Amino acid sequence: MKRKRFPWLEIVLLIVVLTVVGVLVNNLAVNLIRTGLGLSFEWLWQPAGFALSEHTLPYQPRDSTAWALLVSWLNSLRVIACSIVLATVLGVGAGAARRSLNPLLRQLAALYVGLIRQIPLLLQLLFWYFVAFLGLPSEPMAPIGALISLSNQGVAILGLNLSVEFSAVLVGLSVFTGAAIAEVVRGGLDSVPKGQWEAFRSLGISELLGLKKVVLPQALPAILPALSSQYLNLAKNSTLAIAVGFADLYAVSDTAITQTGRAIEGFLILLLSFLALNLLINGGMQALNRIVVRPAQRT
Amino acid sequence: MTKRRSLISLLSACLAITACATLGDGDASRVDLIRNRGELRCGVSGKIPGFSFLQRDGSYAGLDVDLCKAFAAAIVGNPSKVQYRPLTAPERFTALKTGEIDLLSRNTTFNLSRDASGGNGVSFAPVVFHDGQGLLVQRNSGIRSLKDLKGQSICVGSGTTTEQNLNDAFQSLGLPYKPIKYQDLNQVVAGYLQGRCQAMTSDRSQLASARSGFEQPEQHVILGDVLSKEPLAPLSSGRDQQLSDAMRWVVYALITAEEMGITQDNVGNKLQQAHDNPDLTKLRRFLGVEGDLGDKLGLSNDFVVNVIRATGNYGEIYNRHLGPDSAVPIPRGLNQLHRDGGVITAPPFQ
């Protein structure tokens, strides 16, 4: 054990950090005074005065701006949660397919990952919205009976009604993040020594069972950290929803900011909301990490 | 820690006081700043044909753009010394407030919250275009008035007064509706043309200019309902009286020139007449041949001549971009001179 020394470095670091923060806060304060803006959050309790196209909680234009922001935060949360599930299914499927024995599956997965990773997400969202979903006929069509109905006014799956805006963001985010997750999964699978694969195959265990019982338990510790950063990316990318008319937190803050002229306060609220959202995801992933990665495997 | 915190607050207090003090002096006017820089930074939209739109050669053209040129002609003395900054609706006030641009000429509605010091605190020049918000629908949709839009989706641009007016109109009639909000007008148009919404809403001038780009403009009609009055005006940050005054009187100069029949073509002759004939006192004052009207504004005494040479009078600007022979014909209506039945008028140059 090293003897405790006086923490010079830590103290200097603390002073530097505090000074930088102090200068930034001071700059903000001085500039707010100079431009005559001043910080105020009273506008949050004024009636919002705009409608929202979709809301999970009851909402009317005469409700407060704070309520509108909360409702839109829930919209964000909803699309993020659904996308995380869908992206994980897509990603794990495609990642595993790239290491499958079936050459067609391998090629298809490689094509998916290669194609999607090369195109900016914003373009993909605009494509899904303006070309794919708004290109649907306005009269609902039901390709597989009553299971699903598609039109450019909305999508219904098993009687669950989704707006086209929600669907476009959901599909866009899931497909995009799915491709990234596929690479994470493939990397994780590759980290398992080849002998392990050969071992279970030589024992005549099926591919799926072998993956589940032999490979994944060893690959997960490598996959999980990268996976959680993909989830965080997905959450942050969801702000691009503004481009396709989905009433997410960013879009609604944008409206609130222009109607009130309170840009700095609006952005502070945005920052804190996304921080809260990502801490939520991060916390969830850490809990998962603790369950999945056995203590013996921790280094 | 306590010591440190008090030090920081003391420091910030000092800085705040000095900042206020330097501002209070008012010796560094924005007008001088622009003149020294030799260039006017003008915020525009860049996406509305007839008002400000990017041309094939990369330059901007439109009524809003001509106003930037007029301001540059008055302040810098050269209408081409303008740096255009295309801005979205949510960006515009921040860009103005932070001083990134000198003034905004971007189809902005003049209203109380924006003008008041407790609101955005900006300072508006006189109205250059009287507009009103309307709704565009498909001709064969059977929609004839607001009531027919009950419960329907309406495409709207976010971050504008448009959204609020739409809400005010529908809420007061007790009609439910679904706003589909996009960030800019192009997306609103795309959403509407793709059939996502039964109607799109914007200022009627913008609807007309958007419709001019449709494949079949005659298949779309602007409803008779006018949801709001939208007086559009250029504006400055509101911290500089001299700049506000200069802008106000440049706009009035354009209007007065139309009233007096002074055009881009004949301004040279008019100037000659003013020089030759000392009895034309009104004309002489207006063109800066006598008196000190320009000086009082902190501009050159003959700024009116520079402005008219650069852009012509208000009527010429209007006809160039919105007249019957232009790409976006909009009847002049309220925007005619007062003597012709409109509401455009200017106080005297005295």
XYZ file of C-alpha atoms in Angstrom:
649
model
C 0.000 0.000 0.000
C 1.190 3.490 -0.879
C 1.201 6.023 1.872
C -1.449 8.698 1.610
C 0.094 11.843 0.264
C -1.368 15.310 0.396
C -3.855 15.524 -2.553
C -2.210 18.454 -4.400
C -3.304 17.270 -7.793
C -6.936 16.855 -6.769
C -7.027 20.306 -5.211
C -5.535 21.987 -8.267
C -7.982 20.094 -10.461
C -10.910 21.151 -8.278
C -9.855 24.798 -8.468
C -9.500 24.635 -12.247
C -12.931 23.027 -12.652
C -14.581 25.497 -10.285
C -12.967 28.441 -12.073
C -14.126 27.247 -15.490
C -17.663 26.665 -14.212
C -17.583 30.039 -12.459
C -16.470 31.857 -15.602
C -19.169 30.133 -17.678
C -21.944 30.891 -15.192
C -20.692 34.443 -14.849
C -20.581 34.883 -18.629
C -24.144 33.683 -18.859
C -25.289 35.991 -16.065
C -23.488 39.025 -17.513
C -24.784 38.376 -21.002
C -28.322 37.818 -19.764
C -28.197 41.163 -18.033
C -26.581 42.823 -21.027
C -29.196 41.546 -23.459
C -31.966 42.288 -20.990
C -33.213 38.709 -20.926
C -32.787 37.598 -17.315
C -33.633 34.097 -16.140
C -37.272 33.390 -15.428
C -39.344 30.236 -15.353
C -42.777 31.796 -14.840
C -43.720 31.073 -18.446
C -43.836 27.386 -17.552
C -47.128 27.927 -15.729
C -48.766 30.022 -18.433
C -51.232 28.316 -20.799
C -49.287 26.702 -23.614
C -51.636 27.907 -26.370
C -50.726 25.193 -28.868
C -52.230 21.794 -29.547
C -50.303 18.524 -29.682
C -51.065 15.945 -32.339
C -50.514 13.061 -29.946
C -50.480 12.700 -26.188
C -50.711 9.788 -23.773
C -52.020 11.926 -20.907
C -55.009 14.238 -21.384
C -53.816 17.526 -22.867
C -55.495 20.714 -24.071
C -54.000 23.934 -25.417
C -55.123 25.776 -22.272
C -52.972 23.520 -20.063
C -49.656 24.919 -18.867
C -46.454 24.860 -20.887
C -44.891 22.685 -18.185
C -47.623 20.107 -18.735
C -47.083 20.258 -22.515
C -43.374 19.616 -21.947
C -44.110 16.666 -19.651
C -46.560 15.178 -22.162
C -43.986 15.542 -24.927
C -41.296 14.024 -22.687
C -43.552 10.994 -22.355
C -43.897 10.913 -26.152
C -40.096 10.853 -26.385
C -39.898 8.163 -23.733
C -42.493 6.061 -25.536
C -40.746 6.164 -28.896
C -37.336 5.579 -27.290
C -38.518 2.575 -25.256
C -40.248 0.967 -28.237
C -37.228 1.643 -30.479
C -34.836 0.119 -27.955
C -36.841 -3.110 -27.923
C -37.182 -3.246 -31.705
C -33.555 -2.263 -32.353
C -32.330 -4.935 -29.935
C -34.368 -7.647 -31.651
C -33.150 -6.490 -35.081
C -29.553 -6.054 -33.938
C -29.216 -9.362 -32.098
C -30.876 -11.139 -35.013
C -28.625 -9.534 -37.619
C -25.498 -9.867 -35.463
C -26.085 -13.562 -34.852
C -26.987 -14.064 -38.528
C -23.560 -12.732 -39.546
C -21.993 -15.677 -37.718
C -24.584 -18.212 -38.863
C -23.743 -21.277 -40.969
C -26.345 -20.264 -43.549
C -24.580 -18.221 -46.290
C -27.786 -16.456 -47.412
C -28.503 -15.221 -43.881
C -24.884 -14.085 -43.528
C -25.026 -12.098 -46.788
C -28.375 -10.521 -45.990
C -27.191 -9.412 -42.557
C -23.966 -8.008 -44.015
C -25.972 -6.101 -46.639
C -28.302 -4.642 -43.991
C -25.474 -3.499 -41.735
C -23.382 -2.200 -44.628
C -26.208 -0.235 -46.219
C -27.751 1.295 -43.109
C -24.488 2.306 -41.462
C -23.413 4.375 -44.483
C -26.486 6.631 -44.614
C -27.069 9.539 -42.200
C -29.941 8.972 -39.794
C -31.701 12.218 -40.713
C -31.933 11.125 -44.355
C -33.244 7.749 -43.311
C -35.929 9.338 -41.124
C -37.008 11.648 -43.952
C -37.107 8.624 -46.261
C -39.212 6.529 -43.887
C -41.595 9.396 -43.273
C -42.027 11.208 -46.576
C -41.442 8.290 -48.951
C -42.380 5.097 -47.133
C -45.196 6.091 -44.781
C -46.689 9.149 -46.514
C -46.418 7.226 -49.793
C -49.033 4.783 -48.518
C -52.549 5.155 -49.935
C -54.940 7.275 -47.874
C -57.472 4.427 -47.713
C -56.302 1.811 -45.163
C -54.923 -1.356 -46.694
C -54.692 -4.608 -44.754
C -51.998 -6.857 -46.196
C -52.375 -9.586 -43.549
C -56.041 -9.456 -42.678
C -57.154 -7.688 -39.523
C -53.679 -8.007 -37.993
C -52.324 -4.782 -39.414
C -53.786 -1.857 -41.320
C -51.639 0.710 -43.120
C -52.483 4.116 -44.546
C -50.823 7.502 -44.687
C -53.192 8.658 -41.935
C -51.984 6.095 -39.407
C -50.937 2.547 -38.704
C -52.931 0.034 -36.664
C -51.343 -3.151 -35.343
C -53.743 -5.522 -33.563
C -56.101 -2.623 -32.915
C -53.275 -0.473 -31.501
C -53.339 2.863 -33.328
C -50.018 4.543 -34.114
C -49.565 7.823 -35.927
C -47.457 7.816 -39.088
C -45.046 10.235 -37.422
C -44.528 7.855 -34.482
C -44.183 4.870 -36.820
C -41.611 6.629 -39.017
C -39.461 7.624 -36.028
C -39.819 4.148 -34.517
C -38.815 2.355 -37.714
C -36.055 4.851 -38.564
C -34.414 4.757 -35.136
C -34.766 0.974 -34.797
C -33.364 0.140 -38.212
C -30.465 2.564 -37.779
C -29.545 1.527 -34.244
C -30.215 -2.131 -35.087
C -27.358 -2.041 -37.597
C -24.995 -0.626 -34.972
C -26.136 -3.194 -32.414
C -25.566 -5.972 -34.980
C -21.912 -4.953 -35.121
C -21.691 -4.852 -31.333
C -23.179 -8.343 -31.132
C -20.904 -9.670 -33.861
C -17.884 -8.235 -32.048
C -19.036 -9.882 -28.840
C -19.514 -13.245 -30.532
C -16.070 -12.976 -32.129
C -14.541 -12.425 -28.709
C -15.527 -15.999 -27.791
C -12.703 -18.370 -28.793
C -13.408 -20.396 -31.923
C -12.848 -23.587 -29.954
C -15.998 -22.959 -27.957
C -18.104 -22.968 -31.124
C -16.387 -26.077 -32.449
C -16.843 -27.734 -29.068
C -20.627 -27.402 -28.921
C -21.043 -28.163 -32.622
C -18.990 -31.348 -32.242
C -21.262 -32.366 -29.376
C -24.224 -32.164 -31.756
C -25.896 -29.315 -29.867
C -28.147 -27.197 -32.086
C -26.948 -23.723 -33.173
C -29.582 -21.885 -31.160
C -29.043 -23.873 -27.980
C -25.283 -23.593 -28.331
C -25.568 -19.843 -28.797
C -27.780 -19.578 -25.731
C -25.908 -21.919 -23.397
C -22.292 -21.651 -24.517
C -21.487 -18.568 -26.555
C -23.752 -15.791 -25.242
C -22.848 -16.190 -21.561
C -19.242 -15.584 -22.569
C -20.000 -12.870 -25.121
C -22.381 -10.769 -23.009
C -19.719 -9.107 -20.830
C -18.180 -7.749 -24.034
C -21.524 -6.799 -25.568
C -23.294 -5.010 -22.726
C -21.133 -1.872 -22.290
C -21.166 -1.127 -26.023
C -24.871 -1.929 -26.133
C -25.724 0.608 -23.457
C -23.858 3.306 -25.337
C -25.928 2.426 -28.432
C -29.080 2.828 -26.325
C -27.897 6.233 -25.131
C -27.195 7.212 -28.731
C -30.667 6.127 -29.707
C -32.199 8.281 -26.989
C -30.240 11.320 -28.139
C -30.944 10.646 -31.818
C -34.658 10.669 -31.070
C -34.498 14.498 -31.149
C -34.327 14.223 -34.937
C -38.051 13.413 -34.691
C -38.608 17.145 -35.137
C -37.813 16.712 -38.836
C -40.797 14.444 -39.403
C -43.406 16.250 -37.317
C -43.426 13.975 -34.269
C -44.315 15.895 -31.086
C -41.294 14.821 -29.047
C -39.696 16.806 -26.241
C -37.312 18.647 -28.528
C -40.000 19.679 -31.014
C -42.346 20.925 -28.296
C -39.568 22.804 -26.468
C -38.757 24.422 -29.783
C -42.329 25.685 -30.063
C -42.403 26.790 -26.426
C -39.111 28.646 -26.865
C -40.320 30.656 -29.854
C -43.663 31.432 -28.296
C -42.097 32.691 -25.078
C -38.700 33.875 -26.323
C -37.085 32.013 -23.397
C -34.304 30.196 -25.216
C -31.822 29.745 -22.383
C -34.369 28.469 -19.882
C -35.838 26.200 -22.555
C -32.469 24.698 -23.355
C -31.673 24.235 -19.665
C -34.890 22.249 -19.288
C -34.039 20.231 -22.392
C -30.568 19.473 -21.076
C -31.904 18.324 -17.717
C -34.679 16.254 -19.298
C -32.265 14.378 -21.520
C -29.851 13.951 -18.659
C -32.659 12.386 -16.628
C -33.668 10.178 -19.522
C -30.150 8.939 -20.183
C -29.428 8.390 -16.488
C -32.542 6.217 -16.479
C -31.245 4.131 -19.378
C -27.749 4.023 -17.937
C -29.049 2.897 -14.543
C -31.124 0.169 -16.154
C -28.174 -1.104 -18.150
C -25.905 -1.132 -15.101
C -28.450 -3.162 -13.177
C -28.628 -5.569 -16.108
C -24.864 -5.726 -16.206
C -24.761 -6.748 -12.542
C -27.278 -9.527 -13.111
C -25.778 -10.906 -16.313
C -22.083 -10.667 -15.621
C -21.297 -13.056 -12.791
C -19.009 -11.696 -10.085
C -16.336 -14.249 -10.918
C -16.054 -12.820 -14.437
C -15.480 -9.300 -13.241
C -11.954 -8.118 -13.365
C -15.391 27.460 -0.273
C -17.375 30.334 1.193
C -14.519 32.675 0.498
C -14.274 31.429 -3.052
C -17.999 31.742 -3.646
C -18.117 35.277 -2.335
C -15.131 36.108 -4.514
C -16.919 34.804 -7.584
C -20.102 36.677 -6.801
C -18.133 39.839 -6.128
C -16.336 39.390 -9.429
C -19.560 38.783 -11.331
C -21.176 41.808 -9.705
C -18.237 43.973 -10.801
C -18.391 42.615 -14.343
C -22.140 43.103 -14.496
C -21.834 46.699 -13.382
C -19.088 47.499 -15.890
C -21.093 45.795 -18.631
C -24.110 47.943 -17.839
C -22.022 51.066 -17.595
C -20.407 50.648 -21.001
C -23.792 49.936 -22.498
C -25.369 52.990 -20.951
C -22.913 55.291 -22.701
C -24.391 54.628 -26.102
C -21.434 56.173 -27.904
C -20.779 53.010 -29.923
C -23.911 52.958 -32.055
C -24.757 49.960 -34.135
C -25.024 52.295 -37.122
C -21.365 53.303 -36.717
C -20.433 49.669 -36.219
C -22.098 48.726 -39.522
C -20.513 51.676 -41.311
C -17.044 50.830 -39.997
C -17.496 47.203 -40.922
C -18.563 48.351 -44.389
C -21.229 45.678 -44.532
C -24.750 45.119 -43.226
C -25.613 41.713 -41.761
C -29.200 41.058 -42.640
C -31.236 38.061 -41.425
C -33.614 36.665 -44.060
C -35.640 33.509 -44.601
C -34.305 32.549 -48.005
C -37.129 30.113 -48.615
C -40.118 32.229 -49.603
C -40.410 33.146 -53.287
C -41.306 36.818 -53.651
C -39.954 37.737 -50.209
C -36.518 36.182 -50.001
C -35.495 33.339 -52.229
C -32.203 31.989 -53.489
C -31.741 32.620 -57.213
C -30.011 30.414 -59.723
C -26.891 32.584 -59.607
C -26.637 32.234 -55.817
C -27.971 35.671 -54.927
C -31.102 36.363 -52.910
C -34.103 38.219 -54.288
C -37.454 39.387 -52.968
C -39.207 42.154 -51.085
C -37.425 41.387 -47.800
C -34.099 41.281 -49.612
C -34.704 44.644 -51.309
C -35.299 46.135 -47.875
C -31.882 44.842 -46.742
C -30.433 46.553 -49.821
C -32.269 49.781 -49.016
C -30.936 49.750 -45.431
C -27.403 49.053 -46.692
C -27.704 51.888 -49.232
C -28.755 54.258 -46.453
C -26.211 53.199 -43.821
C -23.160 52.000 -45.770
C -23.917 53.869 -48.996
C -23.820 50.737 -51.151
C -26.762 48.331 -51.622
C -24.510 45.406 -52.497
C -22.690 45.521 -49.163
C -25.058 43.098 -47.471
C -24.240 39.776 -45.921
C -27.410 37.670 -45.925
C -27.959 35.188 -43.137
C -30.698 32.649 -43.826
C -32.437 31.940 -40.507
C -35.229 29.628 -39.386
C -38.132 31.051 -37.413
C -36.870 29.800 -34.029
C -33.338 31.099 -34.649
C -34.158 34.605 -35.706
C -34.628 36.462 -32.400
C -31.606 34.858 -30.779
C -29.461 35.811 -33.769
C -30.710 39.386 -33.444
C -30.349 39.577 -29.666
C -26.815 38.223 -29.632
C -25.744 40.721 -32.285
C -24.911 38.073 -34.861
C -27.047 40.042 -37.305
C -27.703 43.785 -37.383
C -31.323 43.554 -38.397
C -33.948 41.102 -39.452
C -35.931 41.409 -42.670
C -37.681 38.091 -42.559
C -41.491 38.219 -42.884
C -41.812 38.695 -39.144
C -45.160 39.575 -37.608
C -45.245 42.773 -35.566
C -47.050 42.090 -32.270
C -47.062 43.246 -28.674
C -45.092 40.400 -27.051
C -42.247 40.814 -29.488
C -42.153 44.599 -29.244
C -42.532 45.018 -25.461
C -39.428 45.202 -23.268
C -40.959 42.505 -21.079
C -41.230 40.251 -24.122
C -38.635 39.880 -26.858
C -37.901 43.594 -26.554
C -37.099 44.079 -30.227
C -37.845 47.247 -32.158
C -39.995 47.103 -35.287
C -39.721 49.320 -38.336
C -43.006 50.248 -40.114
C -45.049 47.450 -41.645
C -43.895 46.619 -45.162
C -46.487 43.966 -45.956
C -49.966 43.515 -44.501
C -50.680 39.828 -44.502
C -53.172 37.464 -42.873
C -53.074 33.799 -42.020
C -55.064 31.474 -44.257
C -55.616 27.817 -45.071
C -54.837 25.990 -48.290
C -56.950 22.947 -49.212
C -57.427 20.703 -52.224
C -60.088 22.014 -54.560
C -61.914 18.679 -54.741
C -61.806 18.034 -50.964
C -65.208 19.613 -50.358
C -63.707 21.784 -47.598
C -65.123 25.309 -47.886
C -64.630 26.814 -44.420
C -63.036 26.247 -41.017
C -66.012 24.179 -39.803
C -65.367 21.576 -42.481
C -61.940 20.970 -40.925
C -63.349 19.674 -37.615
C -61.152 16.866 -36.289
C -58.880 16.957 -39.344
C -55.103 17.095 -39.529
C -53.596 20.449 -40.422
C -49.940 20.862 -41.440
C -48.315 23.854 -39.732
C -44.805 25.250 -39.288
C -43.644 25.173 -35.672
C -42.182 28.036 -33.739
C -44.247 30.780 -35.334
C -47.313 32.826 -34.464
C -49.031 30.683 -37.096
C -49.358 27.840 -34.636
C -50.912 30.076 -32.002
C -53.377 31.685 -34.447
C -54.496 28.297 -35.661
C -55.154 27.291 -32.081
C -56.947 30.543 -31.237
C -59.243 30.169 -34.252
C -60.170 26.542 -33.640
C -60.397 26.849 -29.863
C -62.769 29.815 -30.058
C -65.044 27.844 -32.385
C -64.785 24.787 -30.109
C -63.463 22.698 -32.995
C -60.960 19.918 -32.285
C -58.091 19.533 -34.776
C -54.765 17.786 -35.087
C -51.713 19.964 -35.789
C -48.921 18.180 -37.640
C -45.936 20.397 -36.934
C -42.877 20.628 -39.098
C -39.841 22.761 -38.667
C -39.912 24.539 -41.966
C -42.247 25.500 -44.751
C -40.823 23.026 -47.270
C -41.738 20.144 -45.003
C -45.181 21.602 -44.379
C -45.686 21.670 -48.139
C -44.360 18.114 -48.550
C -46.629 16.803 -45.780
C -49.630 18.539 -47.331
C -48.926 17.408 -50.891
C -48.352 13.825 -49.717
C -51.821 13.869 -48.213
C -50.844 13.704 -44.533
C -53.026 16.733 -43.806
C -56.333 17.926 -45.197
C -55.109 21.520 -45.058
C -51.932 23.517 -44.582
C -51.801 26.873 -42.879
C -49.476 29.838 -43.148
C -49.645 33.493 -44.055
C -51.720 33.896 -47.194
C -48.760 35.390 -49.060
C -46.691 32.313 -48.240
C -49.515 30.017 -49.310
C -49.674 31.851 -52.629
C -45.916 31.636 -53.089
C -45.827 27.952 -52.132
C -48.723 27.170 -54.452
C -46.874 28.853 -57.328
C -44.362 25.998 -57.117
C -46.939 23.176 -57.165
C -47.329 20.928 -60.178
C -51.020 21.816 -60.499
C -51.557 25.102 -58.669
C -55.174 25.332 -59.864
C -56.081 22.189 -57.893
C -55.580 24.056 -54.603
C -57.621 26.883 -53.116
C -56.952 29.337 -50.298
C -60.026 29.427 -48.024
C -61.823 32.714 -47.496
C -61.311 32.520 -43.714
C -58.560 34.839 -42.533
C -57.374 33.663 -39.119
C -55.323 36.680 -38.133
C -53.803 39.934 -39.209
C -50.135 39.580 -39.906
C -48.419 42.911 -40.343
C -44.905 41.962 -41.443
C -42.093 44.350 -40.609
C -38.296 44.491 -40.442
C -36.808 44.800 -36.956
C -33.684 45.480 -34.963
C -32.608 44.346 -31.511
C -34.218 47.297 -29.731
C -31.053 48.350 -27.929
C -30.105 51.041 -30.383
C -32.412 53.986 -30.935
C -30.314 55.313 -33.814
C -30.598 52.113 -35.803
C -34.339 51.823 -35.119
C -34.861 55.392 -36.293
C -32.753 54.881 -39.398
C -34.720 51.777 -40.346
C -38.055 53.448 -39.666
C -37.250 56.404 -41.916
C -35.751 54.319 -44.698
C -39.073 52.478 -44.959
C -40.950 55.792 -44.811
C -38.629 57.145 -47.518
C -39.611 54.265 -49.823
C -43.289 54.991 -49.219
C -42.916 58.765 -49.538
C -41.010 58.316 -52.815
C -43.937 56.381 -54.222
C -46.332 59.100 -53.027
C -44.187 61.764 -54.712
C -43.724 59.749 -57.898
C -39.953 59.424 -57.491
C -38.682 56.227 -59.104
C -35.364 54.488 -59.657
C -35.350 55.872 -63.229
C -36.263 59.488 -62.556
C -34.505 60.070 -59.239
C -31.546 61.627 -61.079
C -33.846 64.111 -62.852
C -35.716 64.867 -59.643
C -32.412 65.573 -57.915
C -31.421 67.916 -60.737
C -34.797 69.697 -60.495
C -34.334 70.062 -56.743
C -30.898 71.597 -57.262
C -32.098 73.928 -60.004
C -35.309 75.143 -58.410
C -35.049 76.513 -54.846
C -38.858 76.753 -54.655
C -39.334 72.960 -54.538
C -38.661 72.953 -50.798
C -40.486 69.733 -50.028
C -38.536 67.818 -52.683
C -35.268 69.501 -51.655
C -35.730 68.494 -48.016
C -36.676 64.940 -48.984
C -33.655 64.451 -51.231
C -31.289 66.173 -48.793
C -30.509 69.143 -50.994
C -31.441 71.460 -48.111
C -32.051 70.957 -44.419
C -30.412 68.298 -42.260
C -32.931 65.458 -42.070
C -30.371 62.774 -42.927
C -27.823 64.193 -40.509
C -30.372 64.083 -37.715
C -30.723 60.352 -38.278
C -26.968 59.861 -38.285
C -27.084 59.003 -41.997
C -25.737 60.901 -44.975
C -27.983 63.837 -45.782
C -28.901 62.421 -49.192
C -29.612 58.888 -47.955
C -33.014 58.965 -49.687
C -31.309 59.345 -53.071
C -29.038 56.359 -52.341
C -32.018 54.271 -51.275
C -34.180 55.056 -54.317
C -31.235 54.531 -56.680
C -30.687 51.128 -55.094
C -34.178 49.691 -54.988
C -36.716 52.145 -56.374
C -39.740 53.205 -54.328
C -42.060 50.917 -52.339
C -44.408 50.355 -55.274
C -41.510 49.418 -57.557
C -40.195 46.910 -55.008
C -43.664 45.409 -54.616
C -44.250 45.097 -58.349
C -40.805 43.655 -58.982
C -41.427 40.702 -56.667
C -45.181 40.414 -56.092
C -46.730 42.346 -58.971
C -48.980 40.860 -61.668
C -46.020 40.058 -63.956
C -43.880 38.494 -61.227
C -43.558 34.790 -60.414
C -45.643 35.194 -57.262
C -48.482 37.563 -58.091
C -50.279 38.745 -54.949
C -52.933 41.505 -55.360
C -51.738 44.632 -53.567
C -54.943 45.013 -51.529
C -54.166 46.585 -48.152
C -50.614 47.234 -49.332
C -51.664 50.013 -51.696
C -50.917 53.604 -50.814
C -53.518 55.193 -48.606
C -54.681 57.452 -51.448
C -55.370 54.331 -53.561
C -57.448 52.627 -50.858
C -54.759 50.759 -48.956
C -53.204 51.419 -45.557
C -49.636 52.261 -46.600
C -48.728 55.797 -45.580
C -45.816 57.722 -44.120
C -45.408 60.692 -41.747
C -43.948 63.862 -43.296
C -40.223 64.386 -43.860
C -39.970 67.605 -41.867
